[in-house]
Every structure is written in structure tokens, then in C-alpha cells.
């Protein structure tokens, strides 16, 4: 998913960064979710939480002030608390302008995560001292149909958005595609309504998985379905892998009285390897440039968007809003560039039944998704292709919704 223009000549890339090459009145969409950094985004603010102090939404990405001091584990630079913090007036409300027309009741809230304020370097053989350099950040969530959250026959759907840095709002149409259960969204740290510290050392796949765990623990969700889109599919898979590797004794020793069980996993438009996805994207871009016989990057990127990312005539407003309000740009992290999904160890518990969805025209090609099925080590893996590209829930809402909602009912 990393910037697909990286392998092209520097003159080709630099011209892409020029705002003047973008037609007036139409902001050029990025060539993929993670390449938003090469565009001059306006930093617009969208009030995505009713009756919430706008100061909490500051997309200027200033570090949030520390909120209290606690004693923290030193074995990891990341620590999370079980404290569930509700945003003001988070009572169940009807559809509002910030839900982008999704006609279902929802409630908002947040939970706390704690990060080390700086990367610590500890010499071999030395004991770490408590530097106290931890800060508390808030990660915001939204639950549609919260009144159904505790149902035993129709487990809630937890949605992990892509990016990184894309707010979860572009996935809100899933609520209308899955009408029989609660649907839980959250904005990963650094984007949307969540806090957005500038320190890039605070962002990693491991830390993001920690945050997903504390969300489930905070909401006390016993059994759930997990949906990961694009980069969110990678985070969701890494969460499942971590849970499967835990032994029974580790679970019992954990500071958590509730066992969280994933009933099924839907991984949509996600690659097993960032490097492979970048290579495929570069090949597509080169083909487009050759077919159109042009060096105009705005023309090439527009064609790439229409062909391999969103094949609708007009970009849906909630998707454009998510792009325009992309959060902290940490997609150039070396950890992401070298990521390749690996299977669980031989003593791990089985992973849940899984549905793998891919778009026929997606820049995340079949070559990028073929490896997923082999990682699950069981025969309850189902692969489906939908006629579309990267945002299938927007391009083919009926087919996409019927496909995975029926899968959810089968796994309840």
C-alpha cells in the first residue's frame, strides 16, 4: 500500500506534489490510501461527534497533554488501561449530519491508551528505570445500534479501518449492509476523532494491535466478528495471530476477567505484503502511462483512481472527506515497508473462519491476496471476488453487503 510512485523518476514524483497540476475545484485523490502524503491536503475538520468539544478534533496533530500519572509496565514501550471514558453527551442518538446519512442510532465514546513519550535505548544487561515519560491519549469509537451489543445470537461487528491515517467514517455504509447487529468503528490513534500526537515513534503495527485489544476489553465484548479493510486487514490479522499464540495459562494470568472470542474474520482488499502491493501498483501505473502516452501525473493518477481504487463516476463524499482529513502520516515507517504476513506457530490455537474479499480491478491484485488462505491452516477459508476495485462497499454495496452479511449469519 505504500506510495506507488516511489519507483518512478524523481521528476515524475515531484510534479505530483505540485498543487497547480490539480484541476481547480477537484482535489486529486491519492493513488492509494497510504500515498496521501504526496498531496497537499487542506486539513479540513469534520465534526464527527455530536455535542463534542471541537478542540478534541484538532487535526493539527499537536501532542495531547499528559493526563495524570500511573505506574506502568517497563517491559514494553506501550501500556493500556481498562478505563472506559465517555465523550460528553454520548447517549444514544438518532442519525446526525456527522454520520453521513446512515439512518441508525449510535453512541460515541473513547478509551485511553498510554504510550512511552520517547523511544528508550537500554544497554544489554542493564535494568530499565521508570522514566515516567508516559502520556495518555484518547481513541474514539462509535457504536451503531448499541442496543444490540449484548445479543448472544447476533454478535457485534468490529470494523478496523485502513490507511494508516484514514478516519473510519468511509466505512460507515457497512452499517446499512449489516442491519441485524451492532457495528463498532473506532479511529486509530492519529486520525479522525482520536488524539493525534506528532511523535512518529508512537505509531506501529504492534501498538495499533494493543489499541484494538483495549477497545474490546473496554467494551467488554465476549464474542464478535472482525472486519478489516486494506491496512485494517493487516492489523486485524495481527490481532488474531497474537490472540491465537496466547496459551490458556497466559489468558488466565491476564488482567482481564472476560475472554474475547472472534467468531469470524472478514479481510477485504488487503495485501499480505506491502512490498508486493507497491510493486503491483507501480506496474499498473507504468501500464497506464504507456497506454495513455502521457507524462502528466495528474492524468495518470486520475486514471489509476478510476481504474483501480474507486470505479464510481464521482468519489463519494464520505470517502473524499476521509482523504481530505487524513491524520498523522506514518506510512513511511520501515516496519510497514518490510511487513509480510506470517502464519501462527504450530502450538497456536486455530484462527477463526475467514472470508477473503478482493476486487477484480483492485491495485491489491490476486498476487497480493493469494497468500492469505495458506496462513490460516484450516479449510474454513473462503475467497470471493467482486467486480470492482479497492472500495467495494461503496462501488458494489448490495453485492458486497449480501456476501459478508450472509457469512456473518452462518458464523453466529
XYZ file of C-alpha atoms in Angstrom:
412
model
C 0.000 0.000 0.000
C 2.991 2.329 0.230
C 3.324 5.165 -2.242
C 3.087 3.609 -5.665
C 5.075 6.400 -7.301
C 8.259 5.632 -5.434
C 9.920 3.664 -8.228
C 9.182 6.317 -10.847
C 11.695 9.048 -11.768
C 12.076 11.851 -9.234
C 10.787 14.392 -11.742
C 7.668 12.267 -12.138
C 7.107 12.219 -8.396
C 7.912 15.856 -7.715
C 5.436 17.080 -10.288
C 2.745 15.114 -8.480
C 3.315 17.231 -5.391
C 2.516 20.409 -7.276
C -0.931 21.678 -6.344
C -1.073 23.635 -9.585
C -1.250 20.418 -11.596
C -4.548 19.521 -9.920
C -7.673 20.829 -11.683
C -9.414 23.662 -9.840
C -12.398 22.557 -7.786
C -11.430 18.864 -7.837
C -8.859 17.520 -5.427
C -6.861 14.728 -6.937
C -7.383 11.567 -4.882
C -4.248 9.751 -3.773
C -3.133 6.765 -5.801
C -3.731 4.617 -2.739
C -4.575 5.121 0.923
C -1.003 5.409 2.107
C 0.171 7.819 -0.570
C -1.934 10.720 0.687
C 1.233 12.355 1.974
C 2.325 13.389 -1.521
C -0.721 15.618 -1.883
C -1.175 18.982 -0.211
C -4.212 18.164 1.895
C -6.155 21.139 3.229
C -6.554 19.777 6.783
C -10.301 20.311 6.824
C -12.097 19.453 10.050
C -15.264 17.386 10.020
C -17.315 17.343 13.210
C -17.802 13.586 13.506
C -19.143 13.565 17.052
C -22.306 15.348 18.071
C -22.069 17.664 21.107
C -18.334 17.113 21.397
C -15.833 19.841 22.078
C -14.252 20.681 18.739
C -10.913 21.105 20.445
C -10.731 17.324 20.779
C -10.755 17.059 16.990
C -7.705 19.204 16.371
C -6.225 17.785 13.192
C -3.167 19.956 13.652
C -1.765 16.845 15.308
C -0.351 18.611 18.378
C 0.719 16.348 21.191
C -2.010 15.828 23.777
C -1.119 16.845 27.310
C -0.414 14.055 29.750
C -3.471 13.104 31.787
C -2.334 12.001 35.220
C 0.482 9.691 36.222
C 0.392 5.978 36.875
C 2.806 3.182 37.463
C 3.450 1.479 34.130
C 4.942 -1.779 32.957
C 8.514 -1.358 31.740
C 8.607 -4.487 29.624
C 7.021 -2.646 26.696
C 7.026 0.943 25.436
C 3.235 0.694 25.239
C 0.762 0.318 28.084
C -3.009 0.494 28.019
C -5.601 0.976 30.724
C -9.003 -0.598 31.140
C -10.621 2.751 31.819
C -13.548 3.493 29.518
C -14.041 7.222 29.039
C -17.280 8.518 27.522
C -17.256 11.656 25.460
C -19.728 14.365 26.532
C -23.384 13.567 25.861
C -22.618 10.130 24.474
C -26.170 8.908 24.990
C -27.775 7.044 22.143
C -28.861 9.485 19.449
C -30.619 9.425 16.107
C -28.934 9.906 12.752
C -26.998 13.172 12.596
C -25.070 15.083 9.958
C -21.790 13.578 11.127
C -22.973 10.017 10.447
C -23.070 10.737 6.691
C -26.701 9.770 6.248
C -26.535 6.381 7.992
C -30.056 6.096 9.423
C -29.251 4.123 12.569
C -28.907 5.199 16.199
C -25.378 5.383 17.533
C -23.389 6.251 20.614
C -19.913 7.748 20.869
C -17.177 7.270 23.424
C -13.454 6.889 23.849
C -10.933 4.750 25.672
C -7.461 5.530 26.974
C -4.152 4.227 25.673
C -0.758 5.100 27.034
C 2.466 5.446 25.083
C 6.056 5.995 26.012
C 6.906 9.608 25.239
C 10.165 8.642 23.573
C 11.982 5.578 22.316
C 14.163 4.143 25.062
C 17.597 2.665 24.384
C 18.662 0.188 27.056
C 22.091 -1.426 27.103
C 22.299 -5.197 27.347
C 22.388 -6.332 30.970
C 21.004 -3.065 32.349
C 17.701 -2.734 34.143
C 15.220 -0.203 32.834
C 14.327 2.551 35.261
C 10.913 4.119 35.453
C 11.398 7.339 33.490
C 7.764 8.328 33.969
C 7.705 9.513 30.380
C 4.294 8.091 29.501
C 1.376 10.019 28.132
C -2.299 9.199 27.943
C -4.191 9.509 24.666
C -7.829 9.003 23.815
C -9.030 6.787 20.993
C -12.592 7.481 19.857
C -15.174 4.893 18.890
C -18.714 4.919 17.525
C -21.238 2.115 18.020
C -24.192 1.893 15.670
C -27.237 0.094 17.124
C -25.706 -0.083 20.619
C -28.939 -1.591 21.954
C -27.994 -4.851 20.168
C -24.476 -5.011 21.595
C -25.172 -7.733 24.150
C -27.181 -10.081 21.936
C -25.931 -13.675 22.007
C -27.403 -14.762 18.694
C -26.107 -11.905 16.518
C -22.649 -10.914 17.613
C -21.392 -7.357 17.009
C -19.161 -6.496 14.081
C -15.894 -4.709 14.925
C -14.532 -2.749 11.962
C -10.837 -1.873 11.545
C -10.247 0.884 9.004
C -7.406 1.257 6.537
C -4.728 3.823 5.922
C -2.980 4.158 8.167
C -4.423 7.593 8.917
C -7.784 7.219 7.142
C -10.661 8.028 9.538
C -13.160 5.197 9.927
C -16.068 7.223 8.518
C -15.510 5.996 4.950
C -16.642 2.550 6.142
C -19.924 3.751 7.726
C -22.018 2.350 4.813
C -21.304 -1.103 6.255
C -23.972 -0.261 8.836
C -26.685 -0.320 6.156
C -25.228 -3.504 4.676
C -25.346 -5.350 8.016
C -28.676 -4.450 9.594
C -29.113 -7.178 12.194
C -26.382 -6.338 14.737
C -24.271 -3.665 16.391
C -21.409 -2.295 14.302
C -18.405 -0.807 16.093
C -15.996 1.639 14.460
C -13.001 3.336 16.010
C -10.476 5.865 14.737
C -6.964 4.592 15.218
C -4.616 6.868 17.141
C -3.529 9.722 14.910
C -6.684 10.254 12.882
C -10.375 11.119 12.969
C -11.754 11.998 16.408
C -8.889 10.308 18.241
C -5.891 12.131 19.656
C -3.081 12.658 17.173
C 0.377 13.084 18.730
C 3.102 14.112 16.301
C 5.781 11.715 17.585
C 6.083 9.059 14.872
C 7.742 6.690 17.355
C 4.305 6.193 18.931
C 2.924 4.526 15.810
C 3.455 0.906 14.825
C 1.515 -2.213 13.926
C 2.175 -3.644 17.385
C 0.911 -0.516 19.129
C -2.195 -0.450 16.921
C -2.928 -4.071 17.839
C -2.604 -3.098 21.516
C -5.231 -0.424 20.941
C -7.631 -2.888 19.335
C -7.244 -5.151 22.345
C -8.064 -2.378 24.795
C -11.132 -1.428 22.752
C -12.503 -4.958 23.111
C -11.596 -5.047 26.785
C -13.121 -1.642 27.479
C -16.415 -2.522 25.798
C -16.359 -5.974 27.482
C -17.162 -7.738 24.237
C -17.138 -11.504 24.717
C -17.790 -12.699 21.174
C -17.604 -10.665 17.989
C -16.921 -10.672 14.257
C -13.922 -8.781 12.909
C -13.797 -6.869 9.610
C -10.520 -5.385 8.375
C -10.294 -3.260 5.245
C -6.980 -2.695 3.449
C -4.336 -1.823 6.081
C -7.009 -2.587 8.686
C -6.993 -6.177 7.444
C -3.340 -6.438 8.417
C -3.991 -5.032 11.894
C -6.944 -7.371 12.384
C -4.891 -10.382 11.266
C -2.038 -9.475 13.608
C -4.529 -9.173 16.470
C -5.939 -12.627 15.726
C -2.474 -14.078 15.460
C -1.469 -12.616 18.808
C -4.624 -13.975 20.463
C -4.048 -17.422 18.963
C -0.467 -17.540 20.259
C -1.517 -16.950 23.835
C -1.650 -20.095 25.890
C -4.531 -20.878 28.227
C -2.311 -20.064 31.207
C -1.399 -16.672 29.758
C -5.083 -15.881 29.294
C -5.869 -16.854 32.865
C -2.990 -14.737 34.186
C -4.019 -11.715 32.142
C -5.628 -8.807 33.930
C -8.930 -9.446 32.198
C -11.884 -11.408 33.506
C -13.533 -11.699 30.073
C -12.295 -13.945 27.301
C -12.741 -12.254 23.927
C -13.530 -14.656 21.103
C -13.589 -13.797 17.425
C -16.387 -15.766 15.719
C -15.246 -14.926 12.182
C -12.899 -12.710 10.228
C -13.582 -10.765 7.029
C -10.446 -9.438 5.361
C -11.183 -7.106 2.483
C -8.840 -5.595 -0.117
C -5.730 -6.328 1.940
C -2.305 -7.483 0.786
C -0.102 -9.975 2.604
C 2.942 -7.831 1.782
C 3.492 -4.097 1.453
C 6.409 -4.607 -0.907
C 4.339 -6.809 -3.187
C 1.472 -4.312 -3.204
C 3.843 -1.497 -4.108
C 5.341 -3.499 -6.953
C 1.919 -4.291 -8.367
C 0.836 -0.641 -8.069
C 3.969 0.540 -9.833
C 3.370 -1.903 -12.680
C -0.200 -0.647 -13.074
C 0.948 2.980 -13.109
C 3.570 2.247 -15.744
C 0.963 0.486 -17.883
C -1.366 3.468 -17.586
C 1.379 5.888 -18.545
C 2.239 3.799 -21.590
C -1.391 3.289 -22.651
C -2.238 6.977 -22.328
C 1.092 8.055 -23.825
C 1.440 10.857 -21.295
C 3.826 12.059 -18.616
C 1.142 14.178 -16.934
C 0.990 12.799 -13.399
C -2.432 14.284 -12.687
C -3.854 12.405 -15.696
C -2.079 9.188 -14.712
C -3.224 9.342 -11.092
C -6.790 10.172 -12.097
C -6.827 7.110 -14.367
C -5.337 4.966 -11.601
C -8.011 6.164 -9.181
C -10.873 5.497 -11.593
C -9.498 2.141 -12.680
C -8.004 0.613 -9.541
C -9.321 2.412 -6.466
C -12.856 3.706 -6.856
C -14.640 2.991 -10.132
C -17.590 5.302 -9.466
C -18.214 8.367 -11.620
C -17.971 10.627 -8.577
C -15.972 9.988 -5.437
C -18.464 9.543 -2.552
C -18.396 12.479 -0.167
C -17.598 10.365 2.900
C -14.584 8.854 1.120
C -13.385 12.253 -0.067
C -13.828 13.620 3.457
C -11.705 10.792 4.847
C -8.976 11.509 2.294
C -9.079 15.257 2.909
C -8.879 14.683 6.669
C -6.142 12.064 6.680
C -4.297 12.065 10.006
C -0.685 11.675 11.079
C 1.366 10.341 8.166
C 3.365 7.385 9.456
C 3.120 5.164 6.395
C 6.809 5.588 5.614
C 7.728 3.626 8.718
C 10.365 0.973 7.886
C 8.207 -1.546 9.742
C 5.417 -1.081 7.201
C 7.747 -1.159 4.202
C 9.084 -4.587 5.208
C 5.849 -6.095 6.507
C 4.901 -9.540 5.241
C 2.217 -11.608 6.978
C 3.424 -14.799 8.650
C 1.471 -17.779 9.905
C 0.998 -18.728 13.530
C 3.266 -21.173 15.328
C 2.398 -24.860 15.453
C 1.179 -24.638 19.066
C -1.145 -21.695 18.448
C -4.901 -22.059 18.637
C -6.791 -22.196 15.321
C -7.708 -18.916 13.686
C -11.430 -18.231 13.112
C -13.351 -18.975 9.883
C -12.346 -16.353 7.350
C -13.803 -14.678 4.291
C -11.268 -13.061 1.936
C -12.744 -10.456 -0.422
C -10.910 -8.918 -3.351
C -11.903 -6.524 -6.125
C -11.295 -7.705 -9.688
C -9.707 -4.353 -10.593
C -8.064 -3.556 -7.258
C -4.430 -2.451 -7.160
C -4.248 -5.076 -4.401
C -4.127 -7.781 -7.047
C -4.704 -11.510 -6.807
C -0.957 -11.927 -6.408
C -1.174 -9.749 -3.272
C -4.018 -11.732 -1.682
C -3.209 -15.311 -2.692
C -1.042 -15.886 0.383
C -3.787 -15.258 2.944
C -5.500 -18.651 2.661
C -2.267 -20.544 3.356
C -1.739 -18.683 6.616
C -4.888 -19.985 8.312
C -4.038 -23.702 8.330
C -7.661 -24.869 8.101
C -10.308 -25.381 5.448
C -12.712 -22.725 6.700
C -11.276 -20.041 4.447
C -13.493 -18.703 1.661
C -12.223 -16.452 -1.128
C -14.571 -14.245 -3.152
C -14.040 -11.725 -5.928
C -16.363 -8.785 -6.506
C -16.486 -6.730 -9.691
C -14.858 -3.509 -8.545
C -11.662 -2.090 -7.128
C -10.492 -1.005 -3.663
C -13.681 0.366 -2.087
C -16.122 -2.423 -2.871
C -18.537 -1.463 -0.090
C -19.104 1.804 -1.997
C -18.837 0.502 -5.559
C -20.966 -2.631 -5.164
C -22.853 -2.111 -1.882
C -25.603 -4.652 -2.500
C -23.364 -7.493 -3.635
C -20.714 -6.732 -1.040
C -23.247 -6.455 1.773
C -25.054 -9.667 0.878
C -21.753 -11.503 0.615
C -20.363 -10.781 4.023
C -23.626 -10.369 5.968
C -24.627 -13.905 4.968
C -21.186 -15.065 6.073
C -21.713 -13.421 9.459
C -25.072 -15.140 9.949
C -23.530 -18.510 9.138
C -20.800 -17.967 11.747
C -23.047 -16.607 14.532
